[in-house]
Coordinates of C-alpha atoms in Angstrom, one line a residue:
Chain A
M523 CA 101.1 101.0 145.6
F524 CA 101.3 98.0 143.4
T525 CA 99.8 95.6 146.0
G526 CA 96.2 94.8 147.0
L527 CA 93.2 95.7 144.9
S528 CA 93.8 98.0 142.0
A529 CA 90.4 98.8 140.7
F530 CA 90.0 99.7 137.0
P531 CA 87.1 102.1 136.2
L532 CA 85.6 102.6 132.8
T533 CA 86.1 105.9 131.1
P534 CA 82.5 106.8 129.9
V535 CA 82.6 108.8 126.7
S536 CA 80.4 110.2 124.0
E537 CA 81.6 110.9 120.5
Q538 CA 82.3 114.4 121.7
G539 CA 84.4 113.6 124.7
I540 CA 84.7 112.3 128.2
K541 CA 81.5 112.2 130.3
E542 CA 83.3 113.8 133.2
Y543 CA 80.6 113.9 135.8
E544 CA 80.0 110.1 135.4
F545 CA 83.7 109.3 135.4
I546 CA 84.1 111.3 138.7
G547 CA 81.2 109.3 140.1
L548 CA 83.0 106.0 139.3
V549 CA 86.2 107.2 140.9
E550 CA 84.5 108.5 144.1
H551 CA 82.7 105.2 144.5
L552 CA 86.0 103.3 144.4
A553 CA 87.7 105.7 146.8
E554 CA 84.8 105.3 149.3
A555 CA 85.0 101.6 149.1
G556 CA 88.6 101.6 150.2
V557 CA 90.4 100.1 147.2
D558 CA 94.2 100.1 147.4
S559 CA 94.7 102.0 144.2
I560 CA 92.7 103.1 141.1
G561 CA 94.0 102.1 137.7
V562 CA 92.6 104.7 135.3
L563 CA 93.1 104.4 131.5
G564 CA 93.6 100.6 131.6
S565 CA 92.1 98.5 128.8
T566 CA 88.8 98.9 130.8
G567 CA 89.4 102.7 130.7
N568 CA 89.7 102.6 126.9
Y569 CA 93.1 104.4 127.0
A570 CA 93.9 103.3 123.4
Y571 CA 90.9 105.1 122.0
L572 CA 91.4 108.5 123.7
S573 CA 93.4 111.6 122.6
H574 CA 96.4 112.8 124.5
A575 CA 94.4 115.7 125.9
E576 CA 91.5 113.4 127.0
R577 CA 93.9 111.1 128.7
A578 CA 95.6 114.0 130.6
R579 CA 92.1 115.2 131.6
V580 CA 91.1 111.7 132.9
V581 CA 94.2 111.5 135.1
K582 CA 93.6 115.0 136.5
L583 CA 89.9 114.3 137.3
S584 CA 90.8 111.0 139.0
V585 CA 93.6 112.5 141.1
E586 CA 91.2 115.3 142.2
N587 CA 88.4 113.0 143.2
A588 CA 90.1 109.9 144.6
A589 CA 90.4 111.3 148.2
G590 CA 94.1 110.3 148.4
V591 CA 93.8 106.8 146.9
P592 CA 96.9 106.4 144.6
I593 CA 96.1 106.8 140.9
V594 CA 97.9 104.5 138.4
A595 CA 97.5 105.8 134.9
G596 CA 97.8 103.8 131.6
I597 CA 100.3 105.5 129.3
G598 CA 100.5 103.0 126.4
A599 CA 100.4 104.0 122.8
L600 CA 101.6 102.6 119.5
R601 CA 104.4 105.1 119.2
T602 CA 107.2 105.7 121.8
R603 CA 106.8 109.5 121.2
D604 CA 103.2 109.3 122.3
V605 CA 104.0 107.1 125.3
L606 CA 106.5 109.7 126.5
A607 CA 103.9 112.5 126.1
N608 CA 101.4 110.5 128.1
A609 CA 103.9 109.8 130.8
E610 CA 104.7 113.4 131.1
S611 CA 101.1 114.6 131.4
A612 CA 100.2 111.7 133.8
Q613 CA 103.0 112.7 136.1
E614 CA 102.1 116.4 135.8
A615 CA 98.5 115.6 136.7
G616 CA 99.6 113.8 139.9
A617 CA 99.5 110.1 139.0
S618 CA 101.3 108.0 141.6
G619 CA 102.4 105.4 139.1
V620 CA 102.0 104.4 135.5
L621 CA 101.0 101.3 133.6
L622 CA 102.6 100.5 130.2
A623 CA 101.5 97.9 127.7
P624 CA 103.5 97.3 124.5
V625 CA 100.6 98.2 122.2
S626 CA 101.2 97.0 118.7
Y627 CA 100.0 97.4 115.1
Q628 CA 103.1 95.8 113.5
K629 CA 104.1 92.8 115.7
L630 CA 106.9 93.9 118.0
T631 CA 110.2 92.2 118.7
D632 CA 111.6 91.6 122.1
D633 CA 114.4 94.1 121.6
E634 CA 111.9 96.8 120.5
V635 CA 109.8 96.2 123.6
F636 CA 112.8 96.3 125.9
D637 CA 114.0 99.5 124.3
L638 CA 110.5 101.0 124.7
Y639 CA 110.5 100.3 128.4
A640 CA 114.1 101.5 128.8
T641 CA 113.4 104.8 127.0
V642 CA 110.2 105.5 128.9
C643 CA 111.8 104.6 132.3
Q644 CA 114.5 107.2 131.7
S645 CA 111.8 110.0 131.7
L646 CA 109.8 108.7 134.7
S647 CA 109.9 110.0 138.2
V648 CA 107.1 107.6 139.4
P649 CA 107.1 103.8 139.4
L650 CA 105.9 101.7 136.5
C651 CA 103.9 98.6 136.1
V652 CA 104.5 96.4 133.1
Y653 CA 101.2 95.6 131.5
D654 CA 101.3 92.1 130.0
N655 CA 98.0 91.7 128.1
P656 CA 98.6 89.6 125.0
G657 CA 94.9 89.5 124.2
T658 CA 94.9 93.2 123.2
T659 CA 98.6 94.0 122.5
H660 CA 99.3 90.8 120.6
F661 CA 102.7 90.7 122.2
E662 CA 103.8 87.7 124.2
F663 CA 106.4 88.4 126.9
S664 CA 108.8 85.6 127.7
D665 CA 109.8 85.3 131.3
E666 CA 113.3 86.1 130.3
L667 CA 112.2 89.4 128.8
H668 CA 110.1 90.2 131.9
G669 CA 113.3 89.5 133.9
R670 CA 115.3 92.0 131.8
I671 CA 112.7 94.7 131.9
A672 CA 112.1 94.3 135.7
Q673 CA 115.8 95.3 136.2
L674 CA 115.0 98.8 135.1
P675 CA 114.9 100.9 138.3
Q676 CA 111.4 102.4 137.7
V677 CA 109.7 99.0 137.2
R678 CA 107.9 97.9 140.4
S679 CA 105.2 95.6 139.2
I680 CA 104.2 93.2 136.5
K681 CA 100.5 92.7 135.6
I682 CA 100.3 89.2 134.3
P683 CA 97.5 87.5 132.2
P684 CA 95.2 84.9 133.8
V685 CA 97.0 81.9 135.4
N686 CA 96.0 78.3 135.0
S687 CA 93.0 77.5 137.1
D688 CA 94.9 74.6 138.8
I689 CA 96.4 76.1 141.9
Q690 CA 99.6 74.1 141.7
A691 CA 100.3 75.1 138.1
A692 CA 99.5 78.7 139.0
T693 CA 101.8 78.6 142.0
K694 CA 104.6 77.3 139.9
R695 CA 104.0 79.9 137.3
V696 CA 104.2 82.8 139.8
A697 CA 107.3 81.3 141.5
R698 CA 109.1 80.9 138.2
L699 CA 108.5 84.6 137.3
R700 CA 109.4 85.7 140.9
K701 CA 112.8 84.1 140.6
L702 CA 113.7 86.3 137.6
I703 CA 112.7 89.6 139.0
P704 CA 114.0 91.9 141.8
S705 CA 112.4 91.4 145.2
D706 CA 110.8 94.8 145.2
V707 CA 108.9 94.1 141.9
T708 CA 105.4 92.9 142.7
I709 CA 103.3 90.5 140.6
G710 CA 99.7 91.3 140.0
I711 CA 97.0 89.1 138.4
S712 CA 94.6 90.2 135.8
G713 CA 91.6 88.5 134.3
D714 CA 89.0 88.6 137.1
A715 CA 88.0 84.9 136.8
A716 CA 91.6 83.9 137.6
A717 CA 92.1 86.4 140.4
A718 CA 91.4 84.3 143.4
T719 CA 93.6 81.5 142.1
G720 CA 96.3 84.0 141.2
L721 CA 96.2 85.6 144.7
N722 CA 96.2 82.2 146.3
A723 CA 99.2 81.3 144.1
G724 CA 101.2 84.2 145.5
C725 CA 100.3 87.3 143.5
D726 CA 100.7 90.5 145.4
A727 CA 98.0 92.5 143.6
W728 CA 94.8 92.2 141.6
Y729 CA 94.4 94.5 138.6
S730 CA 90.6 94.2 138.5
V731 CA 87.9 95.1 136.1
I732 CA 85.0 94.0 138.4
G733 CA 86.7 95.9 141.2
G734 CA 86.1 99.0 139.1
I735 CA 82.3 98.5 139.3
Y736 CA 81.7 96.3 142.4
P737 CA 84.7 97.1 144.6
K738 CA 83.2 95.5 147.7
A739 CA 82.9 92.1 146.0
A740 CA 86.5 92.3 144.8
L741 CA 87.7 93.5 148.2
A742 CA 86.1 90.6 149.9
I743 CA 88.0 88.2 147.7
I744 CA 91.4 89.9 148.0
R745 CA 91.1 90.4 151.8
A746 CA 90.4 86.7 152.3
A747 CA 93.4 85.8 150.1
Q748 CA 95.6 88.3 152.0
A749 CA 94.5 86.8 155.3
G750 CA 95.6 83.4 154.1
D751 CA 92.0 82.1 153.7
A752 CA 92.4 80.6 150.3
T753 CA 89.2 78.6 150.5
T754 CA 87.0 81.7 151.2
A755 CA 88.7 83.7 148.4
Q756 CA 88.0 80.8 146.0
Q757 CA 84.4 80.4 147.1
L758 CA 83.7 84.1 146.8
S759 CA 85.1 84.0 143.3
E760 CA 83.0 80.9 142.4
Q761 CA 79.9 82.8 143.4
L762 CA 80.7 85.2 140.7
E763 CA 81.0 82.5 138.0
P764 CA 77.9 83.7 136.1
L765 CA 79.8 87.0 135.6
W766 CA 82.9 85.2 134.5
A767 CA 80.8 83.2 132.0
L768 CA 79.6 86.5 130.5
Y769 CA 83.2 87.6 130.1
R770 CA 84.0 84.4 128.3
E771 CA 80.9 84.6 126.1
Y772 CA 81.3 88.2 125.0
G773 CA 85.0 88.3 124.2
G774 CA 86.4 89.7 127.4
S775 CA 85.4 91.9 130.2
L776 CA 85.1 95.3 128.6
R777 CA 81.7 95.0 126.9
V778 CA 80.2 93.2 129.9
A779 CA 81.5 95.8 132.4
A780 CA 80.3 98.7 130.2
T781 CA 76.9 97.1 129.8
I782 CA 76.6 96.6 133.6
A783 CA 77.6 100.2 134.1
E784 CA 74.8 101.3 131.7
V785 CA 72.0 99.0 133.0
T786 CA 72.7 99.9 136.6
G787 CA 72.6 103.7 135.8
R788 CA 76.3 104.3 136.7
V789 CA 76.8 105.7 133.2
S790 CA 74.5 106.9 130.5
Q791 CA 74.2 105.0 127.2
P792 CA 76.2 104.7 125.0
C793 CA 79.3 104.8 127.1
L794 CA 81.9 103.2 124.8
P795 CA 83.8 104.9 122.0
Q796 CA 82.6 103.9 118.5
P797 CA 83.1 101.4 116.9
L798 CA 82.9 99.6 120.2
Q799 CA 79.3 98.9 121.4
T800 CA 77.8 97.6 124.6
L801 CA 75.6 94.5 124.5
Q802 CA 72.1 95.0 123.3
G803 CA 68.9 93.0 122.9
G804 CA 69.0 89.4 124.3
D805 CA 72.6 89.7 125.3
R806 CA 71.8 92.8 127.4
K807 CA 68.9 90.9 129.0
R808 CA 71.3 88.1 130.0
V809 CA 73.5 90.6 131.8
E810 CA 70.5 92.0 133.6
Q811 CA 69.4 88.5 134.7
V812 CA 72.9 87.7 136.0
L813 CA 72.9 90.9 138.0
E814 CA 69.5 90.2 139.5
H815 CA 70.8 86.8 140.5
L816 CA 74.0 88.0 142.1
E817 CA 72.6 91.0 144.0
L818 CA 75.9 92.9 144.1
D819 CA 76.2 96.4 145.3
Chain B
M973 CA 91.5 103.4 90.3
F974 CA 91.3 100.2 92.3
T975 CA 92.8 98.1 89.5
G976 CA 96.4 97.3 88.4
L977 CA 99.4 98.1 90.5
S978 CA 98.8 100.2 93.6
A979 CA 102.3 100.9 95.1
F980 CA 102.6 101.5 98.8
P981 CA 105.5 103.7 99.8
L982 CA 107.0 104.0 103.2
T983 CA 106.5 107.2 105.2
P984 CA 110.1 107.9 106.4
V985 CA 110.0 109.6 109.8
S986 CA 112.2 110.8 112.6
E987 CA 110.9 111.2 116.2
Q988 CA 110.2 114.8 115.3
G989 CA 108.1 114.3 112.2
I990 CA 107.8 113.3 108.6
K991 CA 111.0 113.3 106.5
E992 CA 109.2 115.2 103.8
Y993 CA 111.9 115.5 101.2
E994 CA 112.6 111.8 101.3
F995 CA 108.9 110.9 101.2
I996 CA 108.5 113.2 98.1
G997 CA 111.3 111.3 96.5
L998 CA 109.6 108.0 97.0
V999 CA 106.4 109.3 95.5
E1000 CA 108.1 110.8 92.5
H1001 CA 109.9 107.6 91.8
L1002 CA 106.6 105.7 91.7
A1003 CA 104.9 108.2 89.5
E1004 CA 107.7 108.2 87.0
A1005 CA 107.6 104.4 86.9
G1006 CA 104.0 104.5 85.8
V1007 CA 102.2 102.7 88.6
D1008 CA 98.4 102.8 88.4
S1009 CA 97.9 104.3 91.8
I1010 CA 99.9 105.1 94.9
G1011 CA 98.7 103.9 98.3
V1012 CA 100.0 106.2 100.9
L1013 CA 99.5 105.6 104.6
G1014 CA 99.0 101.9 104.2
S1015 CA 100.6 99.5 106.8
T1016 CA 103.8 100.1 104.9
G1017 CA 103.2 103.9 105.3
N1018 CA 102.9 103.4 109.1
Y1019 CA 99.5 105.2 109.2
A1020 CA 98.7 103.8 112.6
Y1021 CA 101.7 105.5 114.1
L1022 CA 101.2 109.0 112.8
S1023 CA 99.2 112.0 114.1
H1024 CA 96.1 113.3 112.3
A1025 CA 98.1 116.4 111.2
E1026 CA 101.0 114.2 109.9
R1027 CA 98.6 112.1 108.0
A1028 CA 96.9 115.1 106.4
R1029 CA 100.4 116.4 105.4
V1030 CA 101.4 113.0 103.9
V1031 CA 98.3 113.0 101.7
K1032 CA 98.9 116.6 100.6
L1033 CA 102.5 116.0 99.7
S1034 CA 101.7 112.9 97.8
V1035 CA 98.9 114.5 95.7
E1036 CA 101.2 117.5 95.0
N1037 CA 104.1 115.2 93.8
A1038 CA 102.4 112.3 92.1
A1039 CA 102.1 113.9 88.6
G1040 CA 98.4 113.0 88.4
V1041 CA 98.7 109.4 89.5
P1042 CA 95.7 108.7 91.8
I1043 CA 96.4 108.7 95.5
V1044 CA 94.7 106.3 97.8
A1045 CA 95.1 107.2 101.4
G1046 CA 94.8 105.0 104.5
I1047 CA 92.3 106.5 107.0
G1048 CA 92.1 103.7 109.6
A1049 CA 92.2 104.4 113.3
L1050 CA 91.0 102.7 116.5
R1051 CA 88.2 105.1 116.9
T1052 CA 85.4 105.9 114.4
R1053 CA 85.7 109.6 115.4
D1054 CA 89.4 109.6 114.2
V1055 CA 88.6 107.7 111.0
L1056 CA 86.1 110.3 110.1
A1057 CA 88.6 113.1 110.7
N1058 CA 91.2 111.3 108.6
A1059 CA 88.6 110.8 105.8
E1060 CA 87.8 114.5 105.8
S1061 CA 91.4 115.6 105.7
A1062 CA 92.3 113.0 103.0
Q1063 CA 89.5 114.2 100.8
E1064 CA 90.4 117.9 101.4
A1065 CA 94.0 117.1 100.4
G1066 CA 92.9 115.6 97.1
A1067 CA 93.0 111.9 97.7
S1068 CA 91.2 110.0 94.9
G1069 CA 90.2 107.2 97.2
V1070 CA 90.6 105.9 100.7
L1071 CA 91.6 102.6 102.3
L1072 CA 90.1 101.6 105.6
A1073 CA 91.1 98.7 107.9
P1074 CA 89.2 97.8 111.0
V1075 CA 92.0 98.5 113.4
S1076 CA 91.4 97.0 116.8
Y1077 CA 92.6 97.1 120.4
Q1078 CA 89.6 95.4 121.8
K1079 CA 88.6 92.6 119.4
L1080 CA 85.8 93.8 117.2
T1081 CA 82.5 92.1 116.4
D1082 CA 81.1 91.8 112.9
D1083 CA 78.3 94.3 113.7
E1084 CA 80.8 96.9 115.0
V1085 CA 82.9 96.5 111.8
F1086 CA 79.9 96.8 109.6
D1087 CA 78.7 100.0 111.4
L1088 CA 82.1 101.5 111.2
Y1089 CA 82.1 101.1 107.4
A1090 CA 78.5 102.3 107.1
T1091 CA 79.2 105.4 109.2
V1092 CA 82.4 106.3 107.3
C1093 CA 80.8 105.7 103.9
Q1094 CA 78.1 108.3 104.7
S1095 CA 80.7 111.0 105.0
L1096 CA 82.7 110.0 101.9
S1097 CA 82.6 111.6 98.4
V1098 CA 85.5 109.4 97.1
P1099 CA 85.5 105.6 96.7
L1100 CA 86.7 103.3 99.5
C1101 CA 88.8 100.1 99.5
V1102 CA 88.1 97.7 102.4
Y1103 CA 91.5 96.7 103.9
D1104 CA 91.4 93.1 105.1
N1105 CA 94.7 92.6 106.9
P1106 CA 94.1 90.3 109.9
G1107 CA 97.9 90.1 110.7
T1108 CA 97.8 93.7 111.9
T1109 CA 94.1 94.4 112.7
H1110 CA 93.4 91.0 114.3
F1111 CA 90.0 91.1 112.7
E1112 CA 88.9 88.2 110.5
F1113 CA 86.4 89.1 107.8
S1114 CA 83.9 86.4 106.9
D1115 CA 83.0 86.4 103.2
E1116 CA 79.4 87.1 104.3
L1117 CA 80.6 90.3 106.0
H1118 CA 82.6 91.3 103.0
G1119 CA 79.4 90.8 101.0
R1120 CA 77.4 93.1 103.3
I1121 CA 80.0 95.8 103.4
A1122 CA 80.5 95.7 99.6
Q1123 CA 76.9 96.7 99.1
L1124 CA 77.7 100.1 100.6
P1125 CA 77.7 102.5 97.6
Q1126 CA 81.2 104.0 98.3
V1127 CA 82.9 100.6 98.5
R1128 CA 84.7 99.8 95.3
S1129 CA 87.4 97.4 96.2
I1130 CA 88.5 94.8 98.7
K1131 CA 92.2 94.3 99.6
I1132 CA 92.4 90.6 100.6
P1133 CA 95.2 88.8 102.5
P1134 CA 97.5 86.4 100.7
V1135 CA 95.8 83.6 98.8
N1136 CA 96.8 79.9 98.9
S1137 CA 99.9 79.3 96.7
D1138 CA 97.9 76.6 94.8
I1139 CA 96.4 78.3 91.8
Q1140 CA 93.2 76.2 91.8
A1141 CA 92.6 76.9 95.5
A1142 CA 93.3 80.6 94.9
T1143 CA 91.0 80.8 91.9
K1144 CA 88.2 79.2 93.9
R1145 CA 88.8 81.6 96.8
V1146 CA 88.6 84.7 94.5
A1147 CA 85.5 83.3 92.7
R1148 CA 83.7 82.6 96.0
L1149 CA 84.2 86.2 97.2
R1150 CA 83.3 87.6 93.7
K1151 CA 79.9 86.0 93.9
L1152 CA 79.0 87.9 97.0
I1153 CA 80.0 91.4 95.9
P1154 CA 78.7 93.8 93.3
S1155 CA 80.3 93.6 89.9
D1156 CA 81.9 97.1 90.2
V1157 CA 83.8 96.2 93.4
T1158 CA 87.3 95.0 92.5
I1159 CA 89.4 92.5 94.4
G1160 CA 93.0 93.2 95.1
I1161 CA 95.7 90.9 96.4
S1162 CA 98.1 91.9 99.1
G1163 CA 101.1 90.0 100.4
D1164 CA 103.8 90.4 97.7
A1165 CA 104.8 86.7 97.7
A1166 CA 101.2 85.7 96.8
A1167 CA 100.6 88.5 94.3
A1168 CA 101.4 86.6 91.0
T1169 CA 99.1 83.7 92.1
G1170 CA 96.4 86.2 93.2
L1171 CA 96.5 88.0 89.9
N1172 CA 96.5 84.8 87.9
A1173 CA 93.6 83.6 90.1
G1174 CA 91.5 86.6 88.9
C1175 CA 92.4 89.5 91.2
D1176 CA 92.0 93.0 89.6
A1177 CA 94.7 94.8 91.6
W1178 CA 97.9 94.3 93.5
Y1179 CA 98.3 96.4 96.7
S1180 CA 102.0 96.1 96.8
V1181 CA 104.8 96.8 99.2
I1182 CA 107.7 95.9 96.9
G1183 CA 105.9 98.1 94.3
G1184 CA 106.5 101.0 96.6
I1185 CA 110.3 100.5 96.3
Y1186 CA 110.9 98.6 93.1
P1187 CA 107.9 99.6 90.9
K1188 CA 109.5 98.2 87.7
A1189 CA 109.8 94.7 89.1
A1190 CA 106.2 94.8 90.4
L1191 CA 104.9 96.3 87.1
A1192 CA 106.6 93.5 85.1
I1193 CA 104.7 90.9 87.1
I1194 CA 101.3 92.6 86.9
R1195 CA 101.6 93.5 83.3
A1196 CA 102.3 89.9 82.4
A1197 CA 99.4 88.7 84.5
Q1198 CA 97.1 91.3 82.9
A1199 CA 98.2 90.2 79.4
G1200 CA 97.2 86.6 80.3
D1201 CA 100.7 85.4 80.6
A1202 CA 100.4 83.6 83.9
T1203 CA 103.6 81.6 83.5
T1204 CA 105.8 84.7 83.1
A1205 CA 104.0 86.5 86.0
Q1206 CA 104.7 83.4 88.2
Q1207 CA 108.4 83.1 87.0
L1208 CA 109.1 86.8 87.7
S1209 CA 107.7 86.4 91.2
E1210 CA 109.7 83.3 91.8
Q1211 CA 112.9 85.2 90.9
L1212 CA 112.1 87.4 93.9
E1213 CA 111.8 84.5 96.2
P1214 CA 114.9 85.5 98.3
L1215 CA 113.0 88.7 99.1
W1216 CA 109.8 86.8 100.0
A1217 CA 112.0 84.6 102.3
L1218 CA 113.2 87.8 104.1
Y1219 CA 109.5 88.9 104.6
R1220 CA 108.8 85.5 106.1
E1221 CA 111.8 85.5 108.3
Y1222 CA 111.4 89.0 109.7
G1223 CA 107.7 89.0 110.6
G1224 CA 106.3 90.6 107.4
S1225 CA 107.3 93.1 104.8
L1226 CA 107.6 96.4 106.8
R1227 CA 111.0 96.0 108.4
V1228 CA 112.5 94.4 105.2
A1229 CA 111.1 97.2 103.0
A1230 CA 112.3 99.9 105.4
T1231 CA 115.8 98.3 105.7
I1232 CA 116.0 98.2 101.9
A1233 CA 115.1 101.8 101.7
E1234 CA 117.8 102.7 104.2
V1235 CA 120.6 100.6 102.7
T1236 CA 119.9 101.8 99.2
G1237 CA 119.9 105.4 100.3
R1238 CA 116.3 106.2 99.4
V1239 CA 115.7 107.2 103.0
S1240 CA 118.0 108.2 105.9
Q1241 CA 118.4 106.0 108.9
P1242 CA 116.4 105.5 111.1
C1243 CA 113.2 105.8 109.1
L1244 CA 110.7 103.9 111.3
P1245 CA 108.8 105.4 114.2
Q1246 CA 110.0 104.0 117.5
P1247 CA 109.5 101.5 119.0
L1248 CA 109.8 99.9 115.5
Q1249 CA 113.3 99.3 114.3
T1250 CA 114.8 98.4 111.0
L1251 CA 117.1 95.3 110.7
Q1252 CA 120.6 95.7 112.1
G1253 CA 123.8 93.7 112.2
G1254 CA 123.8 90.3 110.6
D1255 CA 120.1 90.6 109.6
R1256 CA 120.9 93.8 107.7
K1257 CA 123.8 92.1 106.0
R1258 CA 121.5 89.4 104.7
V1259 CA 119.2 92.0 103.2
E1260 CA 122.2 93.6 101.5
Q1261 CA 123.3 90.2 100.1
V1262 CA 119.8 89.5 98.7
L1263 CA 119.8 92.9 97.0
E1264 CA 123.2 92.3 95.5
H1265 CA 122.0 89.0 94.1
L1266 CA 118.7 90.4 92.7
E1267 CA 120.1 93.5 91.1
L1268 CA 116.8 95.4 91.1
D1269 CA 116.5 99.0 90.2

């Protein structure tokens, strides 16, 4: 399950709750496109902003509408108690795996993070992907800590932050981590702009934001990389450079992805939980222009 | 209310809930010492880790046991919807003021933060203190943004991060901010090690962690500063340098304060919500040695 394209859909919301019909539409679109798994309640799915009940509902809706595509559900929370509750309801709702980031308010220590994973793994019957996303969690994993956590029997994948754009540096980075983890633990790349390089450098999976909106474009990149055609994978990614530029300019992928979903009519506006806002005015225009230029579907 | 010593108690918890009896003891101790206000559910009070119901309960318990000392309650949350719910229950429970930090998972923009404060202020009948704590919120206020937010009628104080230890630089910093905000908005210093300098530089309040455990020591510093005796304020703070050194060494004040509360029997162990842990082993010994040396009460 933790190989290939894992597509991360948004969770469109109003201030009253989940826009369920629109969310189901996003999930169905991904299942039809043939993604390898669907990662609900990732950072793109705004897991950190939703209540426990809303999160349980999102997992249930996605399992019911994914036509058998495995659902990986984000269970992260500031407090271990809440992570355990999310893990239980995700499993009850039929998630095939879970994704856990060490979310922080107070900066966490390595021992605290290890104990979090160890505690959660004891209550899991499905496999877990370690979600290494320092941009939002403000926790920096050392490779040594990744190695310790990866020994926990439920851990089967590590979602790593963007690799260096130099393929040799990226290959060394993936190989270094690989040496420290069991052979049945996969490594997945995140950060869409770095995905082709990450896959060409030996990553087994792509945890993808753009794959949650334009799965065909993401599948074309990953299938090329999986077939050993590194050049095509890289070229296809470079064609999407105007999109990666928007991510860089607007502080990450979330607001860009949510704005795309709004302007293409996939979700109604506003789709983000306040205080978060999609791009407006001239910024929104720029997104529209990039989409016109790229002609994705 | 947003002047003088605002003492921030811990919220001792188990994985099952608030340790209410111990929390009441902490609040009573502060009220008896004569602090000017009590800041419950600050970062020290672990607001971000508690449920809405637990937070409402903490405010109620503190109002009931503070013997008339004003209660300022932290209402921050990732989502505006949850901030509004916290504001409502804090007011219902009798809080005299609220404290709001722009907590983030996705990095926030200036406009998002302004809109958060504007939305929350519309629903408030008590005054608000803007909580500027980039170390935990990962949001950096510009002075210009502080100026805009401080125009909102409910805003009556800004809790600023540690100032430069050089008194002239600190005085300039406080004066620069003062120029941009209405005259009835106070400026309070946080970061205990910087408090004497901040107060001597013109801050009106000290939002204090150590004041939540050793209110007499904190009161001695602030009363000296308020009386214009900058030298004594600075000397009293310097006597506590071994404590400030522990804060620096252990990533901030929370784990040190919680360890102090445990080793002095104010709270039972463990008192922090998992995954957070108090200091153990040799680190705990060091805290005990510092306490022996300082002889605080």
